Coordinates of C-alpha atoms and ligand atoms in Angstrom, one line a residue:
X129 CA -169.5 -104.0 -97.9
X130 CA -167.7 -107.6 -98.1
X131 CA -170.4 -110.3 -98.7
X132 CA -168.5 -113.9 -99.3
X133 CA -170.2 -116.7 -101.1
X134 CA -170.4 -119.0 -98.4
X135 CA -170.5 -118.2 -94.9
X136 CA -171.9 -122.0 -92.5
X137 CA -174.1 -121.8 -90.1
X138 CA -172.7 -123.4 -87.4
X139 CA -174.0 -122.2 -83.9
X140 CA -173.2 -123.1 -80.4
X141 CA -175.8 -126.5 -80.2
X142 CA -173.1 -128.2 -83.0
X143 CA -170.2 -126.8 -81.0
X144 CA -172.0 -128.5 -77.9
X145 CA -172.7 -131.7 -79.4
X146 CA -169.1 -132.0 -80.6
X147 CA -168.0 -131.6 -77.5
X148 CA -170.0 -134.1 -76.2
X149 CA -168.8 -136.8 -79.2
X150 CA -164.6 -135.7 -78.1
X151 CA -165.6 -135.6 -74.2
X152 CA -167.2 -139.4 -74.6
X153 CA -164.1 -141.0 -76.1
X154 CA -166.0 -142.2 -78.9
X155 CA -164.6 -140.5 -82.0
X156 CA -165.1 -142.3 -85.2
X157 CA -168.4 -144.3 -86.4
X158 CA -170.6 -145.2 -83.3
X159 CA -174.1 -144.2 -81.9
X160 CA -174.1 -140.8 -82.8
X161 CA -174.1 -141.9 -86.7
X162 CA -176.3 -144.4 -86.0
X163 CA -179.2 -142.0 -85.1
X164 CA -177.7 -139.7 -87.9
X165 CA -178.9 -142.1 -90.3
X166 CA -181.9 -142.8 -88.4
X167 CA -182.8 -139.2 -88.2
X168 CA -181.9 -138.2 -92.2
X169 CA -183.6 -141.4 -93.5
X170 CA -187.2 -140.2 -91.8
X171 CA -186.5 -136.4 -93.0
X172 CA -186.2 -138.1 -96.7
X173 CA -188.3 -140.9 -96.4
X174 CA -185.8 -143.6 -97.2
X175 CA -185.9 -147.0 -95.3
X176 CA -182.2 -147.3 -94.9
X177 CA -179.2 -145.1 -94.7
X178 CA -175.6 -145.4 -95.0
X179 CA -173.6 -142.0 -93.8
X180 CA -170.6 -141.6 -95.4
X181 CA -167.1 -139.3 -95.1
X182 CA -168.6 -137.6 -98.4
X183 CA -171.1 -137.7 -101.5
X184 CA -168.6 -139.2 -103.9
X185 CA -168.1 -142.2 -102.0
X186 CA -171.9 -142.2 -101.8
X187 CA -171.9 -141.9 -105.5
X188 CA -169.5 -144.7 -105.9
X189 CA -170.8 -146.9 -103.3
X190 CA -173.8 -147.1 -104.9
X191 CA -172.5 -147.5 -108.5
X192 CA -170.8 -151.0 -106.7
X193 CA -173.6 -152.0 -105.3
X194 CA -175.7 -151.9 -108.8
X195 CA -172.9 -153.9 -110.3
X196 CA -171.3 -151.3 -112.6
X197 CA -168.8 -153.0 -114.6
X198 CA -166.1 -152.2 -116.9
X199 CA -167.5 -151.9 -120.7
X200 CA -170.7 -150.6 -119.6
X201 CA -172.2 -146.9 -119.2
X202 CA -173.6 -144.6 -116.7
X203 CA -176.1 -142.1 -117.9
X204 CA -175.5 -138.2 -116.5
X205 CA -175.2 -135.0 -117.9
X206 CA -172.3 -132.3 -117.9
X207 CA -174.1 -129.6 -115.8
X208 CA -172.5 -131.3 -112.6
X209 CA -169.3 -131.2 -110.1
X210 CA -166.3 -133.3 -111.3
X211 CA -167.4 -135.8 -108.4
X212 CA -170.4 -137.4 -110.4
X213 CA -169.0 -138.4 -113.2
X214 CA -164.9 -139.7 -111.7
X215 CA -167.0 -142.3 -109.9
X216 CA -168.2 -144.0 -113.4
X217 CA -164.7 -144.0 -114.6
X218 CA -163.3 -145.6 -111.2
X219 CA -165.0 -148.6 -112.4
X220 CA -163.4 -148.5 -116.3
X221 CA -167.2 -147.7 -117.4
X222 CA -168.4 -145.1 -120.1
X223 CA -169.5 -141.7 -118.9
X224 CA -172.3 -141.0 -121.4
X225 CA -173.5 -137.1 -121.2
X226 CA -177.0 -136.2 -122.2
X227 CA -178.0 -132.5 -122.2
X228 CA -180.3 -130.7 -120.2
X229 CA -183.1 -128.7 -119.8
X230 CA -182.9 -125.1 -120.6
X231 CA -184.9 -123.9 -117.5
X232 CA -183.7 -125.9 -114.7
X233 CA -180.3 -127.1 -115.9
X234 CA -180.9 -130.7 -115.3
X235 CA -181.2 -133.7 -117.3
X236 CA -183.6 -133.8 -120.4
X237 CA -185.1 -136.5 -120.4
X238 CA -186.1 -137.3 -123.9
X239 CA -182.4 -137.2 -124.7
X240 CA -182.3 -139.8 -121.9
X241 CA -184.5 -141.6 -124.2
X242 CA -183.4 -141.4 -127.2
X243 CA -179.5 -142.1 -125.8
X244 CA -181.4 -145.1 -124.6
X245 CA -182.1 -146.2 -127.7
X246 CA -179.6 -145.5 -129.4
X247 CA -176.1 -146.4 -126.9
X248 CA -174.0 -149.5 -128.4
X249 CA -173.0 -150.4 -124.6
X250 CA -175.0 -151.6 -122.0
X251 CA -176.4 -149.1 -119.5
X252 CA -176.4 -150.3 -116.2
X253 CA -177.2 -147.1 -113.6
X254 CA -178.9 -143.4 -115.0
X255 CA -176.9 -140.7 -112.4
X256 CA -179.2 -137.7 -112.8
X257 CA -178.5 -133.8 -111.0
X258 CA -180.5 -132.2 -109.1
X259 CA -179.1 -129.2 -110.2
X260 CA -178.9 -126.3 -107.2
X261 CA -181.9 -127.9 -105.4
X262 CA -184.6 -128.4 -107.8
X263 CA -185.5 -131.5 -108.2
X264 CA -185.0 -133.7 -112.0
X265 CA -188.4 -134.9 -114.4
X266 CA -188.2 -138.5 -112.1
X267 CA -191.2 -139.8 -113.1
X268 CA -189.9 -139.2 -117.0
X269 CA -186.6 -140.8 -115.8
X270 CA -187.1 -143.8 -114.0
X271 CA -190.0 -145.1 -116.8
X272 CA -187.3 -144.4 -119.2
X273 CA -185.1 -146.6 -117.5
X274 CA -187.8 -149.3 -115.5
X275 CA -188.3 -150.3 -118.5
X276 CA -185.3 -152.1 -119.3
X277 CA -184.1 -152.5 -115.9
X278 CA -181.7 -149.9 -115.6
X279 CA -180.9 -148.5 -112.0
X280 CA -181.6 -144.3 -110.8
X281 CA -178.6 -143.0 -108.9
X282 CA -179.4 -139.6 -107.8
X283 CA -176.7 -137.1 -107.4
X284 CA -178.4 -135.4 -104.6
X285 CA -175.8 -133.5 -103.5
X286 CA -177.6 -129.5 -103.7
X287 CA -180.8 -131.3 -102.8
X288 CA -181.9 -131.4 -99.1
X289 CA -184.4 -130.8 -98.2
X290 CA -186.1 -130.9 -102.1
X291 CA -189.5 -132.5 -103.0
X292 CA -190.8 -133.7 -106.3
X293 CA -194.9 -133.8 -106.6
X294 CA -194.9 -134.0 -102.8
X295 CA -192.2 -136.6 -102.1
X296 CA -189.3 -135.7 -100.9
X297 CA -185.7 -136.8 -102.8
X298 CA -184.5 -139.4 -101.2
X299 CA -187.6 -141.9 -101.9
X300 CA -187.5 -141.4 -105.5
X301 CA -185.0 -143.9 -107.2
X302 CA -183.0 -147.1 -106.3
X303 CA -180.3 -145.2 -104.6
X304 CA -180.1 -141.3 -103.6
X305 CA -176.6 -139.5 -102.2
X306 CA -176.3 -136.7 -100.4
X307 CA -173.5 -134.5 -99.3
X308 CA -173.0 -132.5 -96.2
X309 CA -169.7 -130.5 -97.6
X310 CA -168.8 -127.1 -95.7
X311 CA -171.1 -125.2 -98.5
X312 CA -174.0 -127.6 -98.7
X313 CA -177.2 -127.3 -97.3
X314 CA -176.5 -129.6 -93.8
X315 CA -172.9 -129.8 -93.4
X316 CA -170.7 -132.3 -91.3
X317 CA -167.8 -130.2 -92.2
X318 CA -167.2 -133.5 -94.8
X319 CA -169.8 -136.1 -94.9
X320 CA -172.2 -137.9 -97.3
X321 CA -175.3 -140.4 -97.2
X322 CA -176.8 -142.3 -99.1
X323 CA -180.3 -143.8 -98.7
X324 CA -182.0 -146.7 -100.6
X325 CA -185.4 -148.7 -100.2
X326 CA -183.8 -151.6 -100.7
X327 CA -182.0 -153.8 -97.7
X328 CA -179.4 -155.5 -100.4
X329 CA -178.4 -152.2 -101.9
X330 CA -178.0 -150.9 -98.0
X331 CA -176.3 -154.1 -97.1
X332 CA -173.8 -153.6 -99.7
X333 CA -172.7 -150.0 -99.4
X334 CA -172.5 -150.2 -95.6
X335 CA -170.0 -153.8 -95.5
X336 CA -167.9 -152.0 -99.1
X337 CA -167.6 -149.0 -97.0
X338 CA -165.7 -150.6 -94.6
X339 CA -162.6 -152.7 -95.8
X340 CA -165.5 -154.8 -97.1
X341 CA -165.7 -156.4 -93.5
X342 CA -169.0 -158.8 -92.6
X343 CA -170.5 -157.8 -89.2
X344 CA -172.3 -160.5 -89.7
X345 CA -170.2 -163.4 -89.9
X346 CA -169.6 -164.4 -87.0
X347 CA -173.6 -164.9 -86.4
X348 CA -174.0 -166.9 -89.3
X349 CA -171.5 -169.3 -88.4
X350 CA -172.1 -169.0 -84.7
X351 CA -168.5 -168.2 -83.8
X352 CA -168.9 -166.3 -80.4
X353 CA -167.4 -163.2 -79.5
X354 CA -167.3 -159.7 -81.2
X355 CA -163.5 -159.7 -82.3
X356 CA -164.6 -161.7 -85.1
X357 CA -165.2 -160.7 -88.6
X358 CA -164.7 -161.5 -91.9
X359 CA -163.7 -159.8 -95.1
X360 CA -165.8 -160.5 -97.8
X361 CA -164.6 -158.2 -100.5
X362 CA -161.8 -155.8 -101.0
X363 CA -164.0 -152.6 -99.4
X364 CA -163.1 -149.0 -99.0
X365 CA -162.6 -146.7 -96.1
X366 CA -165.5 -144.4 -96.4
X367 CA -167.4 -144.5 -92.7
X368 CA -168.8 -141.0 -91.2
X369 CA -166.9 -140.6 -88.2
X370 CA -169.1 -139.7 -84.9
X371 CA -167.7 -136.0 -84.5
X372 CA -169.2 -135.0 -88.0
X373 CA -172.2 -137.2 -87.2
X374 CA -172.9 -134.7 -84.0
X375 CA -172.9 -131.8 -86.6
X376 CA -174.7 -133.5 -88.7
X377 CA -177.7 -134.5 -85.9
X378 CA -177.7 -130.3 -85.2
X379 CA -177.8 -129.1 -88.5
X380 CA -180.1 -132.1 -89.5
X381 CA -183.0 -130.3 -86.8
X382 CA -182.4 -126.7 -88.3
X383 CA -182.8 -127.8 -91.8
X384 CA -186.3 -126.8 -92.4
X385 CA -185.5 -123.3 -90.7
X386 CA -182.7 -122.9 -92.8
X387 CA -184.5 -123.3 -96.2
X388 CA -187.2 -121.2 -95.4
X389 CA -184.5 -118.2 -94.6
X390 CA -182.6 -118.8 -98.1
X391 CA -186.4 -119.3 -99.6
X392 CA -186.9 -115.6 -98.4
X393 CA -183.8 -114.7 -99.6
X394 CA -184.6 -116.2 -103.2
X395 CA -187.5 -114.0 -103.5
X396 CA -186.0 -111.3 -102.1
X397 CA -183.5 -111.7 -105.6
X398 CA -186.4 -113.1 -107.7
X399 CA -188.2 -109.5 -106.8
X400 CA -184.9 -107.4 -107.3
X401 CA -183.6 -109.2 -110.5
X402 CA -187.1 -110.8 -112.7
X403 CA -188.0 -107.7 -114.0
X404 CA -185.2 -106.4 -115.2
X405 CA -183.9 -107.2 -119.2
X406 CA -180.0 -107.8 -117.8
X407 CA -180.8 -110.8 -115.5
X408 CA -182.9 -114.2 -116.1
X409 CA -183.6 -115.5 -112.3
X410 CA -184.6 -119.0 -111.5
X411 CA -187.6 -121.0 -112.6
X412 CA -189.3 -123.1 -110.2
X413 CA -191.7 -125.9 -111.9
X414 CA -195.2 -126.3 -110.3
X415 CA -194.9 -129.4 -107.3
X416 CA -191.2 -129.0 -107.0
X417 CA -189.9 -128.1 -103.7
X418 CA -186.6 -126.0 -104.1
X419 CA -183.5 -126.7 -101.3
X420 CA -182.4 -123.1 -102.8
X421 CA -178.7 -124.5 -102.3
X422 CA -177.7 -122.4 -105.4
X423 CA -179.3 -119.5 -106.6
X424 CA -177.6 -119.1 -110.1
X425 CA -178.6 -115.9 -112.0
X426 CA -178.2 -115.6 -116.1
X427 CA -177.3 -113.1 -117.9
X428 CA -179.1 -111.7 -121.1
X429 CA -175.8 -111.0 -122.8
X430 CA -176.9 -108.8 -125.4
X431 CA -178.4 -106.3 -123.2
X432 CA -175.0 -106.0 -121.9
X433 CA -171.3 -104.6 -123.2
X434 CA -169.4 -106.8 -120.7
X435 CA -169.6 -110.8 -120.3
X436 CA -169.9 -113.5 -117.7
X437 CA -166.7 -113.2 -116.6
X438 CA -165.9 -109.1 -116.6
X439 CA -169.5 -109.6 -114.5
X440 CA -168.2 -111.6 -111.8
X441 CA -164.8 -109.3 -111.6
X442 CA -166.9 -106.4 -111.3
X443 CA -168.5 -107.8 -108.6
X444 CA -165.6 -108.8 -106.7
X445 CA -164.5 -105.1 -107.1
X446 CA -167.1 -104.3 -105.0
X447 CA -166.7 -107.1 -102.4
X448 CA -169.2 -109.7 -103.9
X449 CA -168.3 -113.2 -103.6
X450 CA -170.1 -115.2 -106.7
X451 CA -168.9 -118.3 -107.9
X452 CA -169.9 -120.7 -111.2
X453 CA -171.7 -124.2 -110.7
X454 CA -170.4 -125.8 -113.3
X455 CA -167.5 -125.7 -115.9
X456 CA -169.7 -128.4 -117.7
X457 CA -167.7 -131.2 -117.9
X458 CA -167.5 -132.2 -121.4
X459 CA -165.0 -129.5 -121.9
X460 CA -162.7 -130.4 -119.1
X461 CA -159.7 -132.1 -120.1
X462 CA -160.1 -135.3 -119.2
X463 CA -163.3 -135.9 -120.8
X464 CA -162.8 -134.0 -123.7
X465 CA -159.8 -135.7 -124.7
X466 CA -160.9 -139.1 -123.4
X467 CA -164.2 -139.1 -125.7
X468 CA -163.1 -136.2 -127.9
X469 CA -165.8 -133.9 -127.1
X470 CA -166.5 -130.2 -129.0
X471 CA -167.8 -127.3 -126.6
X472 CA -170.9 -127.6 -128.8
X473 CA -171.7 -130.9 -128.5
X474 CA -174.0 -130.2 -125.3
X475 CA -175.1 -127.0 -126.6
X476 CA -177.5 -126.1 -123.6
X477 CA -174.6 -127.0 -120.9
X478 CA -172.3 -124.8 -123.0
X479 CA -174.4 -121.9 -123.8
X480 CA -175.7 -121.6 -120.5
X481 CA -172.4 -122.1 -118.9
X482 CA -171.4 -119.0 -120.4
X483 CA -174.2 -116.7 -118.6
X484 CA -174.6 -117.8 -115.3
X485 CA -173.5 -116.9 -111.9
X486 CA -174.2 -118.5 -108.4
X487 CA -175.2 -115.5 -106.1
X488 CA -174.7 -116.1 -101.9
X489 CA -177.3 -117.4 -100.7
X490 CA -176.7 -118.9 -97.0
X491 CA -179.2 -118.8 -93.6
X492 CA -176.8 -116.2 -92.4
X493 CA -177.0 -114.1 -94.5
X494 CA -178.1 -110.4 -93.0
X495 CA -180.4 -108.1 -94.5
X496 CA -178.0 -105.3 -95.4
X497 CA -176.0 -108.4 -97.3
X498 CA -178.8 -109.2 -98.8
X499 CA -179.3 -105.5 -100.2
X500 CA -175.4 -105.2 -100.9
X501 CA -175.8 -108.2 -103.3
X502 CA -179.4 -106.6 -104.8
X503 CA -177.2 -103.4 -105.5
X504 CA -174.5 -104.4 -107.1
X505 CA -175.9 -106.5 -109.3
X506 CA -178.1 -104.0 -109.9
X507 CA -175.3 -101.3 -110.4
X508 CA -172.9 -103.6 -112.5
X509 CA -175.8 -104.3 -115.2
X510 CA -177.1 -100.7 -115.6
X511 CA -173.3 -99.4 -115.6
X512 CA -172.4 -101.9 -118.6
X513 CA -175.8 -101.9 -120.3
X514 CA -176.2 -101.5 -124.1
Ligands
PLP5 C1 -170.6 -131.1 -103.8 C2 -171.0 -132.0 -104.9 C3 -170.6 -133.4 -105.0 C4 -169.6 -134.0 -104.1 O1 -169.9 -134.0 -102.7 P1 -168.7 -134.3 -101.7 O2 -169.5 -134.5 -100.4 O3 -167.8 -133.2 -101.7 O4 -168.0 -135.6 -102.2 C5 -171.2 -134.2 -106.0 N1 -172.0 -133.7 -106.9 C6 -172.4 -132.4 -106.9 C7 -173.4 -131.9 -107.9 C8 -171.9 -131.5 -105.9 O5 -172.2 -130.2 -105.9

């Protein structure tokens, strides 16, 4: 049995509301995004949102609106899609990598401290994962950085809907950004969003997101008419147009459904997989709610005659799609010869890296997928165990 990795759920209420966006002759940004953002912001408990045409212009947005500069540093860690750290180096800044935590992949943050301390450029913004859904140490994080001043921009991308000690991610630091990619937990097919508390940081993203063009202006200086604007900084072209705003609005009210099915499906896996010596499954801290956007299986290699990636071809032998979230970064190319990185310099990234493996996990998912998964697995460990 074929089971791919990814597989949307996209039903006939989105193809309806699309419809209705292409039948209205409104296409791009309009009221349909406007009660998008409405909508998302109460589900995360953000004051203002700003929906975007994807998550990296979330990310980088919000890096302009802290005032990231050239010369100074952004705070992430390697255990992360190429997308969090390109936006720091848009700017000319330093992408600093700090290491994570063993158990949930994401950042540790008493090597955010000590980098802190210890970092010869000033650090203007902290970018923390939250790797595959489970939300980062904040409380650890934003003292670290209240401290002196220093801004959290969450890479939110695998994390709605996620909760941290009962509030949800999204009213956690200064700015959180979400993406609605084709695999991600709400899709728009392509879309992002980023939510803030604060009405400056809002103000900011939504006028750079848009050729830098004032709404505004034309009230402040009492010029009449609504062909007027004016453009008040050299913006980008990053607005959610109102046919993915209808998916989104669709998805947005299945959201809760959907994570309780790939909940279920988790510890369907955790059952199959957490007592066996092949496979580590996922921890879950106590107070964290889990989006379950990835669920990313290790491997206890020296149980085993075969390794990560022998595992994964097995598997796609028998018609199991898998995939790997992440190549850390420090040993991509560009980073690695930009700040001369060694695979061993973020030991944790790089030793993990080398034993994991995303399973499917999707709301569509049917039983007998479910069980295909469980058995192969299963069957590739016992069939290559030591
Ligand atoms: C998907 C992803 C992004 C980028 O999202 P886009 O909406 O495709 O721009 C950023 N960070 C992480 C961790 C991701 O998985």
């Amino acid at each position: 049995m074929r089971v791919p990795f990814h597989r949307p759920e996209i039903g006939r209420e989105e193809i309806d509301e699309v419809t209705d966006s292409l039948l209205s002759g409104w296409l791009t940004t309009g009221p349909k995004t406007k009660l998008f953002e409405e909508e998302f912001s109460r589900a995360v408990g953000a004051s203002h949102a700003v929906a975007l045409n994807s998550c990296t212009a979330a990310l980088h947005l919000a890096l302009e609106a802290v005032g990231l500069k050239e010369g100074e540093a952004v705070i992430t860690s390697p255990m992360t899609f190429a997308a969090t750290a390109g936006v720091v180096r848009y700017f000319g800044a330093r992408t600093v990598f700090v290491d994570v935590e063993r158990d949930t992949l994401n950042m540790d943050p008493a090597l955010l401290e000590k980098a802190l301390k210890e970092l010869d450029v000033p650090v203007r913004a902290v970018l923390p994962i939250h790797y595959a859904g489970h939300p980062c140490e904040m409380d650890a994080i934003t003292d670290a950085c209240g401290k002196s001043g220093i801004k959290v921009v969450e890479d939110a991308a695998h994390a709605f809907p996620s909760a941290y000690k009962g509030r949800p991610v999204g009213s956690l630091g200064d700015i959180t950004c979400f993406s609605f990619y084709a695999t991600k937990t709400l899709t728009t097919g392509e879309g992002g969003m980023a939510v803030t508390e604060d009405e400056a940081l809002a103000d900011r993203m939504r006028v750079m997101s848009l050729h830098g063009i004032s709404k505004d202006a034309w009230k402040r200086y009492g010029i009449e008419g609504d062909w007027y604007y004016e453009v008040v900084a050299p913006g980008f072209k990053y607005n959610m147009p109102d046919i993915a705003a209808a998916l989104g609005l669709v998805q947005l009210r299945k959201a809760e459904a959907m994570q309780r099915r790939r909940e279920a499906i988790a510890a369907r896996y955790d059952e199959a997989f957490g007592k066996t010596d092949w496979i580590e499954v996922p921890a879950v801290r106590k107070g964290m709610r889990h989006s379950r956007h990835l669920y990313v299986i290790r491997l206890n290699l020296d149980t085993l005659t075969i390794d990560r990636n022998a595992f994964i071809d097995r598997l796609r032998e028998k018609g199991i799609g898998t995939s790997v979230h992440f190549i850390p970064l420090h040993t991509q190319p560009y980073y690695r010869d930009l700040y001369g990185f060694a695979e061993e310099d973020f030991p944790v990234s790089f030793g993990e890296y080398r034993r994991i493996i995303s399973l499917p996990i999707f709301p569509g998912m049917e039983d007998k997928e479910i069980d295909a998964v469980v058995s192969s697995v299963l069957e590739t460990a016992e069939n290559n165990s030591r």
